[in-house]
Short mmCIF file of C-alpha atoms and ligand atoms in Angstrom, two decimals:
data_model
loop_
_atom_site.label_atom_id
_atom_site.label_comp_id
_atom_site.label_asym_id
_atom_site.label_seq_id
_atom_site.Cartn_x
_atom_site.Cartn_y
_atom_site.Cartn_z
CA MET N 27 111.66 19.29 -140.67
CA THR N 28 114.68 21.60 -140.77
CA THR N 29 118.31 21.01 -139.89
CA LYS N 30 120.63 24.00 -139.84
CA ILE N 31 123.94 23.41 -141.54
CA VAL N 32 127.25 24.94 -140.54
CA THR N 33 128.77 25.19 -144.01
CA TRP N 34 127.61 24.65 -147.57
CA GLU N 35 130.28 24.08 -150.22
CA GLY N 36 132.83 24.97 -147.53
CA ALA N 37 131.34 28.37 -146.70
CA SER N 38 129.37 29.46 -143.63
CA GLU N 39 126.26 31.67 -143.69
CA THR N 40 128.39 34.66 -142.67
CA GLU N 41 130.97 33.96 -145.35
CA LEU N 42 128.27 33.65 -148.01
CA GLU N 43 126.62 36.87 -146.83
CA ARG N 44 129.96 38.60 -147.29
CA LEU N 45 130.71 36.90 -150.62
CA TRP N 46 127.29 37.70 -152.08
CA ASN N 47 126.95 41.06 -150.34
CA ARG N 48 123.61 40.40 -148.69
CA SER N 49 122.24 40.53 -145.18
CA SER N 50 120.55 37.18 -144.78
CA VAL N 51 121.60 33.72 -145.98
CA HIS N 52 120.05 30.62 -144.38
CA LEU N 53 121.68 27.23 -144.92
CA PHE N 54 120.03 23.90 -144.17
CA SER N 55 121.32 20.39 -144.56
CA LEU N 56 117.72 19.13 -144.76
CA VAL N 57 114.54 21.09 -145.23
CA ASP N 58 111.11 20.14 -146.54
CA SER N 59 111.21 22.85 -149.20
CA THR N 60 113.39 25.95 -149.43
CA ASN N 61 110.35 27.79 -150.82
CA THR N 62 108.31 26.89 -147.74
CA ARG N 63 111.13 28.02 -145.46
CA ALA N 64 111.57 31.28 -147.42
CA ARG N 65 107.83 31.94 -147.14
CA GLU N 66 107.96 31.40 -143.38
CA LEU N 67 110.88 33.82 -143.15
CA ALA N 68 108.99 36.32 -145.31
CA GLU N 69 105.94 36.11 -143.02
CA ALA N 70 108.25 36.74 -140.07
CA GLY N 71 109.55 39.94 -141.71
CA ALA N 72 112.79 38.79 -143.38
CA PRO N 73 114.30 41.44 -145.68
CA ALA N 74 114.22 41.42 -149.46
CA GLY N 75 117.17 39.50 -150.82
CA THR N 76 117.03 36.79 -148.12
CA ILE N 77 118.41 33.50 -149.47
CA VAL N 78 117.55 29.96 -148.39
CA ILE N 79 119.73 27.08 -149.59
CA ALA N 80 119.42 23.43 -148.64
CA ASP N 81 121.67 20.48 -149.32
CA GLU N 82 118.61 18.21 -149.50
CA GLN N 83 114.82 18.67 -149.63
CA SER N 84 112.39 16.10 -148.32
CA ALA N 85 109.38 17.71 -150.04
CA GLY N 86 110.80 19.81 -152.86
CA ARG N 87 107.94 21.22 -154.89
CA GLY N 88 107.52 21.92 -158.59
CA LEU N 89 104.75 23.41 -160.69
CA ALA N 90 101.27 21.93 -160.37
CA ALA N 91 102.11 20.36 -157.00
CA ARG N 92 104.64 18.02 -158.61
CA ARG N 93 107.53 16.77 -156.54
CA TRP N 94 111.05 18.06 -157.16
CA HIS N 95 113.59 15.27 -156.77
CA SER N 96 116.12 16.77 -154.33
CA PRO N 97 118.76 14.24 -153.24
CA ARG N 98 121.44 15.26 -150.75
CA GLY N 99 124.43 17.11 -152.13
CA GLU N 100 123.51 16.67 -155.79
CA GLY N 101 121.37 19.58 -156.87
CA LEU N 102 121.20 23.29 -156.19
CA TYR N 103 118.05 24.02 -154.17
CA LEU N 104 117.75 27.74 -153.64
CA SER N 105 114.99 30.21 -152.84
CA MET N 106 115.19 33.95 -152.91
CA LEU N 107 112.85 36.44 -151.28
CA LEU N 108 111.84 39.50 -153.29
CA ARG N 109 109.65 42.34 -152.10
CA PRO N 110 108.69 44.25 -155.24
CA ARG N 111 106.31 47.18 -154.73
CA ALA N 112 104.07 46.00 -157.58
CA VAL N 113 103.71 42.98 -159.83
CA ALA N 114 101.67 44.15 -162.81
CA ASN N 115 101.85 40.80 -164.65
CA PRO N 116 102.46 37.77 -162.41
CA LEU N 117 102.86 35.47 -165.45
CA LEU N 118 106.15 37.18 -166.25
CA LEU N 119 107.87 36.34 -162.94
CA PRO N 120 108.53 32.64 -163.62
CA LEU N 121 109.49 33.47 -167.20
CA LEU N 122 111.99 36.11 -166.13
CA ALA N 123 113.36 33.88 -163.37
CA GLY N 124 113.73 31.12 -165.98
CA LEU N 125 115.58 33.58 -168.21
CA ALA N 126 117.80 34.56 -165.27
CA THR N 127 118.54 30.87 -164.66
CA ALA N 128 119.47 30.32 -168.31
CA ARG N 129 121.66 33.44 -168.25
CA ALA N 130 123.43 32.26 -165.08
CA VAL N 131 124.13 28.79 -166.49
CA ALA N 132 125.24 30.20 -169.85
CA SER N 133 127.62 32.68 -168.22
CA LEU N 134 129.21 29.97 -166.06
CA LEU N 135 129.25 27.32 -168.81
CA PRO N 136 129.48 29.25 -172.09
CA SER N 137 129.90 26.19 -174.31
CA LEU N 138 126.72 24.54 -173.04
CA PRO N 139 123.62 25.14 -175.19
CA VAL N 140 120.72 26.08 -172.90
CA GLY N 141 117.06 26.58 -173.66
CA VAL N 142 113.93 27.53 -171.78
CA LYS N 143 110.69 25.58 -172.15
CA TRP N 144 107.70 27.77 -171.38
CA PRO N 145 107.00 28.63 -168.69
CA ASN N 146 109.74 27.60 -166.35
CA ASP N 147 111.99 24.74 -167.47
CA LEU N 148 115.72 24.94 -168.05
CA ILE N 149 116.55 22.60 -170.94
CA VAL N 150 120.01 21.28 -171.73
CA ARG N 151 120.58 18.82 -174.58
CA ASP N 152 116.83 18.24 -174.91
CA ARG N 153 116.48 17.25 -171.27
CA LYS N 154 115.34 19.06 -168.19
CA ALA N 155 118.20 20.41 -166.09
CA GLY N 156 116.25 22.73 -163.82
CA GLY N 157 113.05 24.56 -163.04
CA VAL N 158 111.63 27.61 -161.32
CA LEU N 159 108.77 27.85 -158.85
CA ALA N 160 107.66 31.45 -158.24
CA GLU N 161 105.20 31.92 -155.37
CA SER N 162 103.62 35.21 -154.34
CA SER N 163 101.60 36.41 -151.38
CA TRP N 164 99.22 39.34 -151.82
CA ALA N 165 97.68 41.78 -149.38
CA GLY N 166 95.02 44.24 -150.52
CA GLY N 167 95.93 44.04 -154.21
CA ALA N 168 99.67 44.54 -153.63
CA PRO N 169 102.32 41.84 -153.37
CA SER N 170 103.59 41.41 -149.82
CA TYR N 171 106.37 39.17 -151.09
CA VAL N 172 107.52 36.90 -153.91
CA VAL N 173 109.63 33.78 -153.45
CA ILE N 174 111.64 32.61 -156.45
CA GLY N 175 112.64 28.96 -155.98
CA ILE N 176 115.17 27.47 -158.34
CA GLY N 177 116.20 23.84 -158.59
CA ILE N 178 119.07 22.76 -160.83
CA ASN N 179 120.42 19.26 -161.36
CA VAL N 180 124.15 19.67 -160.85
CA HIS N 181 126.02 16.55 -159.69
CA GLN N 182 123.60 13.68 -160.47
CA GLN N 183 125.07 10.84 -162.52
CA ALA N 184 123.27 9.72 -165.68
CA ASN N 185 121.80 6.74 -163.86
CA GLY N 186 121.28 8.70 -160.63
CA PHE N 187 117.72 9.81 -161.39
CA PRO N 188 114.79 7.62 -160.36
CA ASP N 189 113.18 5.70 -163.18
CA PRO N 190 110.48 8.06 -164.45
CA LEU N 191 113.00 10.90 -164.67
CA ARG N 192 115.96 8.99 -166.08
CA LYS N 193 115.16 9.72 -169.72
CA ALA N 194 113.87 13.23 -169.12
CA ALA N 195 116.49 14.76 -166.83
CA VAL N 196 120.13 15.71 -167.11
CA SER N 197 122.61 17.22 -164.69
CA LEU N 198 125.13 19.93 -165.50
CA ASP N 199 127.99 17.57 -164.61
CA VAL N 200 126.79 14.98 -167.13
CA ALA N 201 126.10 17.61 -169.78
CA THR N 202 129.54 19.22 -169.44
CA GLY N 203 131.62 16.18 -168.47
CA ARG N 204 133.11 18.08 -165.55
CA ARG N 205 132.25 18.93 -161.95
CA VAL N 206 130.30 22.18 -161.91
CA SER N 207 130.55 24.39 -158.82
CA ARG N 208 127.23 24.83 -156.99
CA LEU N 209 128.76 27.78 -155.15
CA GLN N 210 129.65 29.67 -158.34
CA LEU N 211 126.32 28.79 -159.91
CA ALA N 212 124.40 30.08 -156.87
CA GLY N 213 126.33 33.37 -156.91
CA ARG N 214 125.53 33.96 -160.58
CA LEU N 215 121.88 33.04 -160.08
CA LEU N 216 121.41 35.55 -157.29
CA SER N 217 122.66 38.50 -159.28
CA GLU N 218 120.85 37.42 -162.46
CA VAL N 219 117.51 36.93 -160.69
CA GLU N 220 117.57 40.41 -159.18
CA ALA N 221 118.81 42.04 -162.39
CA THR N 222 116.22 40.25 -164.55
CA CYS N 223 113.13 40.20 -162.33
CA LEU N 224 113.31 43.60 -160.64
CA PRO N 225 111.36 45.74 -161.05
CA PRO N 226 108.81 43.30 -162.53
CA PRO N 227 107.65 44.68 -165.89
CA ALA N 228 104.03 44.73 -167.10
CA LYS N 229 105.18 43.34 -170.43
CA LEU N 230 108.35 42.04 -172.01
CA ASN N 231 110.28 44.74 -173.82
CA ASP N 232 111.79 43.97 -177.22
CA GLN N 233 115.14 43.01 -175.74
CA LEU N 234 113.69 40.55 -173.18
CA LEU N 235 111.21 39.14 -175.68
CA GLY N 236 113.97 38.67 -178.25
CA GLU N 237 116.19 36.93 -175.70
CA LEU N 238 113.41 34.63 -174.49
CA ASN N 239 112.38 33.82 -178.04
CA GLY N 240 116.01 33.01 -178.82
CA LEU N 241 116.04 30.51 -175.95
CA ASP N 242 112.53 29.14 -176.58
CA TRP N 243 112.94 25.38 -176.76
CA LEU N 244 109.36 24.88 -177.95
CA ARG N 245 109.88 27.02 -181.08
CA ASP N 246 108.74 25.05 -184.16
CA ARG N 247 108.34 21.91 -182.08
CA GLY N 248 105.19 19.85 -182.05
CA CYS N 249 103.44 20.13 -178.69
CA ARG N 250 100.20 19.36 -176.92
CA VAL N 251 98.72 21.85 -174.49
CA VAL N 252 96.28 20.71 -171.84
CA PHE N 253 94.42 23.69 -170.39
CA PRO N 254 93.29 23.76 -166.73
CA ASP N 255 89.71 22.89 -167.77
CA GLY N 256 90.97 19.72 -169.50
CA GLU N 257 90.71 21.00 -173.09
CA ALA N 258 93.63 19.86 -175.25
CA PHE N 259 95.16 21.71 -178.20
CA GLU N 260 97.83 20.29 -180.48
CA GLY N 261 100.12 22.38 -182.63
CA VAL N 262 103.57 23.83 -183.05
CA GLY N 263 105.27 26.34 -180.75
CA LYS N 264 105.44 29.81 -182.30
CA GLY N 265 107.28 31.75 -179.63
CA LEU N 266 106.18 34.01 -176.81
CA ALA N 267 104.19 37.23 -176.86
CA ALA N 268 105.06 40.38 -174.92
CA ASP N 269 102.49 39.59 -172.21
CA GLY N 270 104.27 36.29 -171.51
CA CYS N 271 101.85 33.86 -173.15
CA LEU N 272 103.01 30.99 -175.35
CA LEU N 273 101.82 30.99 -178.95
CA VAL N 274 100.83 27.65 -180.46
CA ARG N 275 99.56 27.21 -184.02
CA ASN N 276 97.63 24.09 -185.06
CA ALA N 277 97.57 22.36 -188.46
CA GLU N 278 94.49 24.38 -189.51
CA GLY N 279 96.40 27.61 -188.89
CA SER N 280 94.55 28.65 -185.77
CA LEU N 281 96.83 30.43 -183.24
CA ARG N 282 96.17 29.98 -179.51
CA ARG N 283 97.57 32.15 -176.76
CA VAL N 284 98.44 29.92 -173.80
CA TYR N 285 98.42 31.57 -170.36
CA SER N 286 98.19 28.46 -168.21
CA GLY N 287 98.19 24.73 -168.69
CA ARG N 288 100.64 21.92 -169.25
CA VAL N 289 102.66 21.68 -172.40
CA ALA N 290 103.99 18.31 -173.47
CA ALA N 291 106.47 18.50 -176.30
CA GLU N 292 107.89 16.21 -178.94
CA GLY N 293 111.38 15.18 -178.01
CA LEU N 294 111.10 15.62 -174.24
CA VAL N 295 110.50 12.15 -172.97
CA THR N 296 108.27 13.04 -170.08
CA PRO N 297 106.73 16.45 -169.50
CA ASP N 298 105.80 15.54 -165.95
CA TYR N 299 109.04 16.54 -164.31
C1 BTN F 397 109.37 22.90 -161.75
O1 BTN F 397 110.13 22.57 -162.66
O2 BTN F 397 108.20 22.49 -161.70
C2 BTN F 397 109.89 23.83 -160.69
C3 BTN F 397 110.88 23.18 -159.77
C4 BTN F 397 111.39 24.11 -158.69
C5 BTN F 397 112.24 23.38 -157.67
C6 BTN F 397 112.88 24.33 -156.69
S1 BTN F 397 114.13 23.54 -155.70
C7 BTN F 397 114.21 24.97 -154.70
C8 BTN F 397 112.78 25.44 -154.48
N1 BTN F 397 112.16 24.71 -153.39
C9 BTN F 397 111.14 23.97 -153.81
O3 BTN F 397 110.44 23.25 -153.08
N2 BTN F 397 110.98 24.10 -155.13
C10 BTN F 397 111.95 25.01 -155.70
#
């Protein structure tokens, strides 16, 4: 289900291509998922840097096959196609895209405190304001493409989220008390994603690790990790390591390195968003 749109935030595809200095911007009023559309374009040979933006998603996707609430005109739903020659450590892509998202929001809204909850959540005032879904396709051990999908709650009102999300989510408008421009936010995201994610590093250097640890919302917070095999581990967040894993220390002092799994944290009402 796709409906092409003539303008988004008052600008046409051609105007946005000129504004953002790129060859391929695709605008949709309604799409199932901008990530799905970007993957289809990638399979059809679209160039690196292709952007897909929708005003509404009928099947927006989050991590672990969760749904991403994507009402018309309220959020920023954007996917970007990258074609890196190599991805030595795929775990770092969502982390770096999350960092890029935090950088973009912080540069547009400098007075807003932003955090990142490992691996991919943008946190504002202890609520989730956005998330990243990085999807890769591989051919013969090399990446054929990577799609970075970013969803940010922008214009939703405080009571505009459906019930399970109401206490967990926040929009940038509510957090700042003013109307935030989706157009400006998208422009900053595009340059930050490319600057931060390309070329994808094998490990986080000291500068990136320091920046991510400075934004780490789980730091010193009680949390419960559920690993993919169902094992649970409770402890306190102790930052990230250079390979991108989350460090969690339990009451007995044992330190676990978390590479995958779900992390529910004290103070975030529902982790399932
Ligand atoms: C998460 O927090 O689990 C990630 C959410 C990612 C949502 C964005 S919205 C644009 C792109 N299209 C999708 O279907 N998902 C991502």
